[in-house]
Short mmCIF file of C-alpha atoms (C1' of nucleotides) in Angstrom, two decimals:
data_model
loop_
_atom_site.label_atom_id
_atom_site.label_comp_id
_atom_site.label_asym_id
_atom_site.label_seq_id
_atom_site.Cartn_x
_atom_site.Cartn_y
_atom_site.Cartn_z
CA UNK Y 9 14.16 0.05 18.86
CA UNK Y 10 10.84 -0.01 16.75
CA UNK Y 11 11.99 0.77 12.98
CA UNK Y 12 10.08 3.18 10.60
CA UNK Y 13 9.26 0.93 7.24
CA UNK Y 14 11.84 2.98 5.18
CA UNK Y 15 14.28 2.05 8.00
CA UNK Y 16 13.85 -1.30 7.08
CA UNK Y 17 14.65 -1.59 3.80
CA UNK Y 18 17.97 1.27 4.73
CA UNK Y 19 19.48 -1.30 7.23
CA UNK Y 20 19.04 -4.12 5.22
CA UNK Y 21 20.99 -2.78 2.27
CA UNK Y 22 23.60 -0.98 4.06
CA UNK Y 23 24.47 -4.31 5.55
CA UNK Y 24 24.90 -5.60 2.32
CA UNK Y 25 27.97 -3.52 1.88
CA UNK Y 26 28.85 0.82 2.76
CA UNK Y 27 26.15 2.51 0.77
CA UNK Y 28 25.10 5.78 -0.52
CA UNK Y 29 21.42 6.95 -0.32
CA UNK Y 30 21.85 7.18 -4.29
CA UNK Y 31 23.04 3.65 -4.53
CA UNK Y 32 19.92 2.58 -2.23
CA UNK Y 33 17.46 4.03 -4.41
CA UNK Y 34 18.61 2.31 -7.57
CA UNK Y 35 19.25 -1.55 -5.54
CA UNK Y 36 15.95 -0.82 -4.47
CA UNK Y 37 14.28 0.00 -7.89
CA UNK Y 38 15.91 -3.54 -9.43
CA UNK Y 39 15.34 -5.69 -6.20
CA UNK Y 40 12.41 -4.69 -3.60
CA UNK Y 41 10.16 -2.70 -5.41
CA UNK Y 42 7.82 -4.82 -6.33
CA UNK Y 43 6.85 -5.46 -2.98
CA UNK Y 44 8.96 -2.80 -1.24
CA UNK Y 45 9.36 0.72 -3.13
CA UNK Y 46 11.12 3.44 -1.61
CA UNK Y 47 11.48 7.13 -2.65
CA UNK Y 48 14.31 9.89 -2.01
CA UNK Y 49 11.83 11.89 -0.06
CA UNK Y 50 11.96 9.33 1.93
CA UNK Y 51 15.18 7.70 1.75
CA UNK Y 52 17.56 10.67 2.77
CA UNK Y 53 15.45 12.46 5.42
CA UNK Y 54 15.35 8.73 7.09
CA UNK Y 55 19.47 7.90 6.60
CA UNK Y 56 19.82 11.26 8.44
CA UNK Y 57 17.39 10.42 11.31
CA UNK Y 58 19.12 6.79 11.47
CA UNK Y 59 22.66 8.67 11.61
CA UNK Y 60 21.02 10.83 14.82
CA UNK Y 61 19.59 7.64 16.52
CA UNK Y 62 23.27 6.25 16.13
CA UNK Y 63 22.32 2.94 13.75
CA UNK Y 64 24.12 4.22 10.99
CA UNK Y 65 27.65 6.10 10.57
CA UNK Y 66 27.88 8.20 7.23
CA UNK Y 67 31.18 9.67 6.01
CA UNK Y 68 31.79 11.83 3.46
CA UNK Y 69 33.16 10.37 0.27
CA UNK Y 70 33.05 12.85 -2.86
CA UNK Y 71 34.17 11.71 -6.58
CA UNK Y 72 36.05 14.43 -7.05
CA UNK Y 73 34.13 17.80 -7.00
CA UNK Y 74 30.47 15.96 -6.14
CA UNK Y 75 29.44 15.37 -3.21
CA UNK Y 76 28.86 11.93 -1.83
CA UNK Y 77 28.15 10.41 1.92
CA UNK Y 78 28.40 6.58 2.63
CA UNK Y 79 27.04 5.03 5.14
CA UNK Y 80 27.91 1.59 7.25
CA UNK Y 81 25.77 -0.04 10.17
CA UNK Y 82 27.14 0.58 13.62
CA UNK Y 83 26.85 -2.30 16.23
CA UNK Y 84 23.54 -0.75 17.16
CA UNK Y 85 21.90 -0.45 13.66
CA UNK Y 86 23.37 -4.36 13.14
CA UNK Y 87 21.52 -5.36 16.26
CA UNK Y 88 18.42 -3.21 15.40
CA UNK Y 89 18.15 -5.19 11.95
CA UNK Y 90 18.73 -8.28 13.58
CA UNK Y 91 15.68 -7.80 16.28
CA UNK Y 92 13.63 -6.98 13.22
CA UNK Y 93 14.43 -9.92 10.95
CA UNK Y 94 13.84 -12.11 14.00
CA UNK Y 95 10.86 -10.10 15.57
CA UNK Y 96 7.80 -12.48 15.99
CA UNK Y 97 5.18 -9.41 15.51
CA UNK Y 98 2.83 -10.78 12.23
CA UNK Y 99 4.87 -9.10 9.38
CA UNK Y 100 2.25 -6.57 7.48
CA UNK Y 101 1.06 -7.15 4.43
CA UNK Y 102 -0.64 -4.67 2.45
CA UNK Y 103 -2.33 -4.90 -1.41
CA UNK Y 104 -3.80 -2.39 -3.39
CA UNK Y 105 -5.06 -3.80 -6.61
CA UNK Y 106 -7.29 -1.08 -8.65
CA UNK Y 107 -8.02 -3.61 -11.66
CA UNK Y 108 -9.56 -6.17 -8.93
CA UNK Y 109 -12.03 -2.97 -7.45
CA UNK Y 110 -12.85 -2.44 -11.13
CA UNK Y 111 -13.52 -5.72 -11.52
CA UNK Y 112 -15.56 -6.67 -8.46
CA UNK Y 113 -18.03 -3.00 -9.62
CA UNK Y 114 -18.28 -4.49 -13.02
CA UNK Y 115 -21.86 -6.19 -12.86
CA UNK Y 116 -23.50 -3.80 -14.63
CA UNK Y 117 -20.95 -3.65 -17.20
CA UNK Y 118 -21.19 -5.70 -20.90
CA UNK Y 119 -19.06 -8.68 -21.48
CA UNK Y 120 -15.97 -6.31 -23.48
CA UNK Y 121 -15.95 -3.85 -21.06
CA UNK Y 122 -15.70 -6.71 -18.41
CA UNK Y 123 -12.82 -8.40 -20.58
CA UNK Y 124 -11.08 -4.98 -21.42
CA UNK Y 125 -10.70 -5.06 -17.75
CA UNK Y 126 -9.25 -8.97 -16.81
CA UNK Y 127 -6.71 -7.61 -20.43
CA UNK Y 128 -5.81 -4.41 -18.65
CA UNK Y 129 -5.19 -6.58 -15.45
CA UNK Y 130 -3.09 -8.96 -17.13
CA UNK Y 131 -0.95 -6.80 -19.33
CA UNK Y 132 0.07 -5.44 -15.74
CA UNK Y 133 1.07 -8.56 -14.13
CA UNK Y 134 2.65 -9.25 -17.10
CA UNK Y 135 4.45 -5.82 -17.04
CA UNK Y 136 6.22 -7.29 -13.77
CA UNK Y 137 7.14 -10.54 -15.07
CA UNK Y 138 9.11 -8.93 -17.97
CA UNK Y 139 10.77 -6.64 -15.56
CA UNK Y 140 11.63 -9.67 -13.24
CA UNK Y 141 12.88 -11.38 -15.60
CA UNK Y 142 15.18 -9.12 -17.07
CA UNK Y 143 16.61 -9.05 -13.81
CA UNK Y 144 16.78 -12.52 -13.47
CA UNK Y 145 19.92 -13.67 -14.61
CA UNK Y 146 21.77 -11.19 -12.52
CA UNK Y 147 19.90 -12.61 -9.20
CA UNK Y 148 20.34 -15.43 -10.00
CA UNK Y 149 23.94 -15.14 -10.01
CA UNK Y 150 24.25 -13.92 -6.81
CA UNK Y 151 21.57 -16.79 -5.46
CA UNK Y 152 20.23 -16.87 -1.89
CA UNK Y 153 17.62 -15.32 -0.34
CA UNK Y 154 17.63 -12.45 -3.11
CA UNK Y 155 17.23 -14.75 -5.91
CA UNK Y 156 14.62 -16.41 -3.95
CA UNK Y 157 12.27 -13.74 -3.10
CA UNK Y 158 12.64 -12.54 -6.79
CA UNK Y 159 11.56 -15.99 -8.12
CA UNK Y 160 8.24 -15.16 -5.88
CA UNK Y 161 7.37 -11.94 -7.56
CA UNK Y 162 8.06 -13.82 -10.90
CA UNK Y 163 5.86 -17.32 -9.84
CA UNK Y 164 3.11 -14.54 -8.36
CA UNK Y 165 2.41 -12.39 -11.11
CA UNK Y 166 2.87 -15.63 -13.56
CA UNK Y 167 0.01 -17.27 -12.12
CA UNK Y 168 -1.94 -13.93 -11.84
CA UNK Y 169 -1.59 -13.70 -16.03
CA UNK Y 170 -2.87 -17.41 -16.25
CA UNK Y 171 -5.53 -16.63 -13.60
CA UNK Y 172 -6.64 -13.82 -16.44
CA UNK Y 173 -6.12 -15.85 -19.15
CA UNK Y 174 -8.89 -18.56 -17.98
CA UNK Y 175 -11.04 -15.29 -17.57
CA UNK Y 176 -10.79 -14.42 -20.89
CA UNK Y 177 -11.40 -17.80 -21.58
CA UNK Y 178 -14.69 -17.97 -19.46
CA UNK Y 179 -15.58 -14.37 -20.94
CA UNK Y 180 -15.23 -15.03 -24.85
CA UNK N 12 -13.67 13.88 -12.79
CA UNK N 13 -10.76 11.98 -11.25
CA UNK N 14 -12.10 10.08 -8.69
CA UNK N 15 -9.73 9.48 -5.09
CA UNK N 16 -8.73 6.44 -4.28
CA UNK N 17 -11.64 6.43 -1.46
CA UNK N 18 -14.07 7.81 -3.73
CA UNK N 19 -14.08 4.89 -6.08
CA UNK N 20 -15.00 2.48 -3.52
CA UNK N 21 -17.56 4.54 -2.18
CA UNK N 22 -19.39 5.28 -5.37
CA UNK N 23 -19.55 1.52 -6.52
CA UNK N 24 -20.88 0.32 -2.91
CA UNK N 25 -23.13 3.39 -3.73
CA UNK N 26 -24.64 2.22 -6.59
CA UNK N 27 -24.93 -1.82 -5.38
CA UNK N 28 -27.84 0.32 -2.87
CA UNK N 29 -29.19 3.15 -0.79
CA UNK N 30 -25.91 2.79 2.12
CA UNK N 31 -24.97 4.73 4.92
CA UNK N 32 -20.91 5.40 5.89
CA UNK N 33 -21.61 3.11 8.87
CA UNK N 34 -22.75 0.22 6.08
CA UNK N 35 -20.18 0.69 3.48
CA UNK N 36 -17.96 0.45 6.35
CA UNK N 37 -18.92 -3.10 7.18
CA UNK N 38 -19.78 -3.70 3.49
CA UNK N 39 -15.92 -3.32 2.94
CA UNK N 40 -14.58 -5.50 5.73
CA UNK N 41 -16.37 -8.62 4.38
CA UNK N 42 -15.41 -8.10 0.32
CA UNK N 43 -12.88 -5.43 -0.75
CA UNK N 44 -10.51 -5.35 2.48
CA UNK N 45 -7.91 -7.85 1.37
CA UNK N 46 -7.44 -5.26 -1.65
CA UNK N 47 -8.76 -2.16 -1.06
CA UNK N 48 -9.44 -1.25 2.35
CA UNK N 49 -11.07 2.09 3.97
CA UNK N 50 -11.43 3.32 7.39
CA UNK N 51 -13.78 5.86 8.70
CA UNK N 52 -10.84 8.65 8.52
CA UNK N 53 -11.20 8.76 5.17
CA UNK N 54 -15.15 7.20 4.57
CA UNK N 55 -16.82 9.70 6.24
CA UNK N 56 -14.87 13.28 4.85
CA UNK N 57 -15.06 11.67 1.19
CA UNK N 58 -18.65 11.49 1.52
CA UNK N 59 -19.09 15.13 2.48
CA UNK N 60 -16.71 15.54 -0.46
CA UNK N 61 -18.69 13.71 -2.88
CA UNK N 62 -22.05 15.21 -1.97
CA UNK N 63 -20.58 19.08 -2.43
CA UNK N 64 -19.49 17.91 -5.49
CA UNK N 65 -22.67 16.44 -6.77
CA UNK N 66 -21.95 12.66 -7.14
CA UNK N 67 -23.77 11.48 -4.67
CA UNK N 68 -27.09 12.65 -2.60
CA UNK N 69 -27.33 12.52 1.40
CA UNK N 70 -30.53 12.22 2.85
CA UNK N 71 -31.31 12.03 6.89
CA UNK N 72 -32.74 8.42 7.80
CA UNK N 73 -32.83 8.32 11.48
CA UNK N 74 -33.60 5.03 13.28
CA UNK N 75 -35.40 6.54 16.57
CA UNK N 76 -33.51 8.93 17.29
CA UNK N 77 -29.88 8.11 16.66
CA UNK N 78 -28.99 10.23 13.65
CA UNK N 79 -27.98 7.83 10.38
CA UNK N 80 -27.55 9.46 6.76
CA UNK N 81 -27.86 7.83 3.59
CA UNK N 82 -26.86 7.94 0.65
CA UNK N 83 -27.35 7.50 -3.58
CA UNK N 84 -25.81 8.14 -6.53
CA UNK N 85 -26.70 11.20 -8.96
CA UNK N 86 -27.25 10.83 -12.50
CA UNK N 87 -23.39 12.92 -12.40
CA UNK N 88 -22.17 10.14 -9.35
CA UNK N 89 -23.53 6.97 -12.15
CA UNK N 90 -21.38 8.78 -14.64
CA UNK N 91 -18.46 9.17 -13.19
CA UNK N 92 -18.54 6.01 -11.19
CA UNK N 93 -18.93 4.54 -14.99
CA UNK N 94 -16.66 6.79 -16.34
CA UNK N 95 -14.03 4.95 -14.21
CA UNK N 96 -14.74 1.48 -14.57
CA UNK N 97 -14.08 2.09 -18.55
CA UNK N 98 -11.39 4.18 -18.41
CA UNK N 99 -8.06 2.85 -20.08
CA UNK N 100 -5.27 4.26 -17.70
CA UNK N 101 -3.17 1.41 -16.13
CA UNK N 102 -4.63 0.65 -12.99
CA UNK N 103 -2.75 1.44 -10.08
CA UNK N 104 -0.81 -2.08 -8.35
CA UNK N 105 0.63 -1.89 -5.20
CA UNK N 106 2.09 -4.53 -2.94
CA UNK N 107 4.02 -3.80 0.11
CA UNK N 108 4.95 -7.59 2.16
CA UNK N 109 7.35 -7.49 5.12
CA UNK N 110 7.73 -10.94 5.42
CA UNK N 111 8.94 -10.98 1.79
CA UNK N 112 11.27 -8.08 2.76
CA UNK N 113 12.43 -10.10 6.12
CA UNK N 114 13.00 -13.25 3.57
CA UNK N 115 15.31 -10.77 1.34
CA UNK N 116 17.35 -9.59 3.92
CA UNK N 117 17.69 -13.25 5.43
CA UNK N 118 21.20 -14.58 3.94
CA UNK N 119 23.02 -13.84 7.26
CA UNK N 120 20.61 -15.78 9.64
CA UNK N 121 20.11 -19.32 10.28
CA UNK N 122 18.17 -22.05 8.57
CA UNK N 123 15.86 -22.04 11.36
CA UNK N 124 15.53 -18.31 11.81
CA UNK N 125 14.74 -18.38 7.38
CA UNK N 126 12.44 -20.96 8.31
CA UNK N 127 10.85 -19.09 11.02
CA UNK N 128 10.16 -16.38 8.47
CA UNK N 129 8.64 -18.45 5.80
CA UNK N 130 6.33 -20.03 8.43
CA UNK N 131 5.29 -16.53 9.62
CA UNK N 132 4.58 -15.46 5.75
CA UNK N 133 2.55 -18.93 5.43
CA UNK N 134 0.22 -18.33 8.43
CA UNK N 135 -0.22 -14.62 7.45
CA UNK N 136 -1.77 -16.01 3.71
CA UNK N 137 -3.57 -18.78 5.45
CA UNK N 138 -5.50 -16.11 7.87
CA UNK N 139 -6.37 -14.57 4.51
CA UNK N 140 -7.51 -17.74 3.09
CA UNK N 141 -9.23 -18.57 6.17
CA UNK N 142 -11.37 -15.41 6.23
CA UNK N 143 -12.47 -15.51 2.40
CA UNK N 144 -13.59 -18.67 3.31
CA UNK N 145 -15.68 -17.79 5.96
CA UNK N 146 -17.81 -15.29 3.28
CA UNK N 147 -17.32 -17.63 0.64
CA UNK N 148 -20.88 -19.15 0.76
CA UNK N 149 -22.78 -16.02 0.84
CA UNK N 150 -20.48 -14.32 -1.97
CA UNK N 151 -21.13 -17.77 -3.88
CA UNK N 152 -24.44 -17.13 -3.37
CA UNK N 153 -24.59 -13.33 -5.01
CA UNK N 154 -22.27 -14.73 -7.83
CA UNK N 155 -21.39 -13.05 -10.48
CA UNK N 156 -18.57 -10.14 -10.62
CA UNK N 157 -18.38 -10.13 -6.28
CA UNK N 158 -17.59 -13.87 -6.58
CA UNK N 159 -15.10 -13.96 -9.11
CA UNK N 160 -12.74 -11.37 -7.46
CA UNK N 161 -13.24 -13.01 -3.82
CA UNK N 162 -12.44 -16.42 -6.05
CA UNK N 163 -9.38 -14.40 -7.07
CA UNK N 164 -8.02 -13.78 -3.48
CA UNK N 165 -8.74 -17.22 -1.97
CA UNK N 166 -6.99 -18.74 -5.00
CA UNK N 167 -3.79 -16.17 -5.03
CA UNK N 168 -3.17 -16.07 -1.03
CA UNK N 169 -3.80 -20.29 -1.73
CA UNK N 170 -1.19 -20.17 -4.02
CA UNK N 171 1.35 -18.76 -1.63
CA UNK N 172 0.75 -20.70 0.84
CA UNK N 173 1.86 -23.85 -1.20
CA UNK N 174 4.78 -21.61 -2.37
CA UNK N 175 5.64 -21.40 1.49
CA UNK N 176 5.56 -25.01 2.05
CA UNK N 177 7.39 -25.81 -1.01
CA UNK N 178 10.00 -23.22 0.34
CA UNK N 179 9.70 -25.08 4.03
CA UNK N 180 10.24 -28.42 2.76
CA UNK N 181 13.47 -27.05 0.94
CA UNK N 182 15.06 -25.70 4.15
CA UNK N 183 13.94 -28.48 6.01
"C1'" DA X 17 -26.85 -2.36 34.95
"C1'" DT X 18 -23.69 -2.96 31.55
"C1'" DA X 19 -21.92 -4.34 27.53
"C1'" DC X 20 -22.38 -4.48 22.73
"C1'" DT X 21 -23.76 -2.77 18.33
"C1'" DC X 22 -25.29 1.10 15.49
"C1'" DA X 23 -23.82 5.47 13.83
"C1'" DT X 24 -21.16 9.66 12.90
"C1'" DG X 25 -17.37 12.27 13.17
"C1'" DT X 26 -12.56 14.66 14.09
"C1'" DA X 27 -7.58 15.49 15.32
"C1'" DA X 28 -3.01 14.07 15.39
"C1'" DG X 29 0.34 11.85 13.40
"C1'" DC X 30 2.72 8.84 10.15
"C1'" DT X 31 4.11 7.53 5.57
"C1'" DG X 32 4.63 8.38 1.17
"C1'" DT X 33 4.90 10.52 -3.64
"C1'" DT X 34 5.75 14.29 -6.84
"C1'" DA X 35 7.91 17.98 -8.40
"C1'" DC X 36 11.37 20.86 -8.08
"C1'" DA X 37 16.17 22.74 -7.19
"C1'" DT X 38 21.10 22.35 -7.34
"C1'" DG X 39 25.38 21.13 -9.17
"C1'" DA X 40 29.19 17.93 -10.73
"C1'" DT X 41 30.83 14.43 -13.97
"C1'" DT X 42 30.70 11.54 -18.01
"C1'" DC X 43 29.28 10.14 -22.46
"C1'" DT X 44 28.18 11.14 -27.42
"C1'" DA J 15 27.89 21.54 -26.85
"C1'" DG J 16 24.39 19.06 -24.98
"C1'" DA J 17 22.40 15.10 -22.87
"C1'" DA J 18 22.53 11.68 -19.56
"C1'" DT J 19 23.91 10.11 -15.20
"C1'" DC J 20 25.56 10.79 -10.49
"C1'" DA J 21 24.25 12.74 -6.19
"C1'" DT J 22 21.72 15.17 -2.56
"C1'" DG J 23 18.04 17.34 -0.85
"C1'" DT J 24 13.37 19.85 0.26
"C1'" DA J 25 8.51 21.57 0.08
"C1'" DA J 26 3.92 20.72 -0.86
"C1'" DC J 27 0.61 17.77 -0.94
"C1'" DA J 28 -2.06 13.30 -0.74
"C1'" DG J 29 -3.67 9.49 1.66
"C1'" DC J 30 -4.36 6.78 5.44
"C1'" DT J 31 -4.58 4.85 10.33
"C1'" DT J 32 -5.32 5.32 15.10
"C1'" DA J 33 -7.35 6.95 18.84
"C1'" DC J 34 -10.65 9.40 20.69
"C1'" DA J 35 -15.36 11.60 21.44
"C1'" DT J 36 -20.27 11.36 21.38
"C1'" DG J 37 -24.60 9.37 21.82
"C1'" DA J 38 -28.65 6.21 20.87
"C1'" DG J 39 -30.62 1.68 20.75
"C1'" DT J 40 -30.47 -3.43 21.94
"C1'" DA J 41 -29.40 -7.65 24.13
"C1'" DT J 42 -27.95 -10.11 28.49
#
DNA sequence: ATACTCATGTAAGCTGTTACATGATTCT
DNA sequence: AGAATCATGTAACAGCTTACATGAGTAT
């Protein structure tokens, strides 16, 4: 069962714990996204094509007048996630960094408009460290693999504002 | 002018020289690919694109006679191209890993099945690593700008591969 | 001869975002 | 009363990859 890369990330928190497509979006936005985003064009066209396929059972769960649906794995979508987390394929990886294009076009540029770049390029790293870390505490709490693969993003984009900083350095 | 994703790339390999699709093509594989890549799909309909639009010129170049097109930048192209490269909007960051995603959702498997991940996530940087290395020299030889972003890659996908082996030697 | 590289291009399909629409509940 | 949040969903569009088609020149 070959799984669409929003299926991924649908499986893997639904296993967590029974999950709306709501909830999803908003674990995803404080956990994944910075290597993982997800959207609700995406998200609930894919939950309902994963209920089909029989990997997911939803139920309707309303807070009083609103509407709601839940979903849990079934024994299929379990052993779906499983084949996936212990598939051997070369996992994809996939960057697209427009502050390193500018940079790498910026020969003919002067020295500010080369450091106005490596700035603009650090102040977003940076931008991701400060939202990591006011995450942090909370991951941390619940330890594990999630607080691990959040203290990557954090160690990552550290070392990417350092690597700017000695650019600066070398530029000024 | 906003400039498409594609569009950007294509202007700046534009202005390093006369180039043909076919050219910026290769041009791509050996510099920009680990962080901005481009297939033909999209090379060869942007330059039609760009050429209605004025930004760049097309001119027949045939070798023999197999059929090759070329193209520069207009005064308009230079502009915008420029235009670009000094703008102040927050350059666009994305990063989309599924090994970090697979390391996320690990908590229910077993040490060796974590493991297994982390050494699949290490080998995936180190093919990086070992391909900037293999146009290191002639990169070090151009210098400048071209260098110091290929510098950037070797020394980030370098950086995670330590990180894995740190992470290795902890589940070990 | 035949395989590889040079060279251009398109069609189908997948993935994704953005913007919008709808409506209920809760907080101020 | 009005704003924010909870909750679901879709339509239009953007961007990209893959696979294929075509054909000429070059190296083995």
């Amino acid at each position: 069962m070959e799984l669409s890369p929003t299926a991924r990330v649908l499986l893997g928190m639904i296993r967590k714990g029974r999950r709306t497509g709501y909830e999803i979006k908003q674990l995803v936005d404080v956990s994944t996204r910075f290597f993982w985003a997800a959207s609700y064009g995406q998200i609930y066209p894919e939950l309902r094509r994963l209920e089909e396929a029989g990997l997911i059972e939803g139920e309707d769960d309303p807070t009083g007048g609103r509407q709601r649906r839940a979903y849990t794995l079934t024994p299929a979508g379990d052993a779906a996630l499983d084949e996936w987390l212990r598939s051997d394929e070369e996992p994809a990886y996939e960057l697209r960094d427009e502050a390193l294009l500018k940079l790498f076009f910026s020969g003919e540029l002067t020295k500010e408009e080369r450091l106005h770049i490596v700035r603009q390029m650090r102040a977003r790293h940076q931008a991701v460290v400060d939202g990591l870390r006011s995450i942090e505490e909370v991951a941390a709490a619940a330890g594990g693999a999630t607080y691990t693969t959040l203290r990557f993003g954090l160690d990552m984009h550290s070392w990417a504002v350092d690597w700017c900083r000695k650019q600066e350095e070398e530029l000024e």
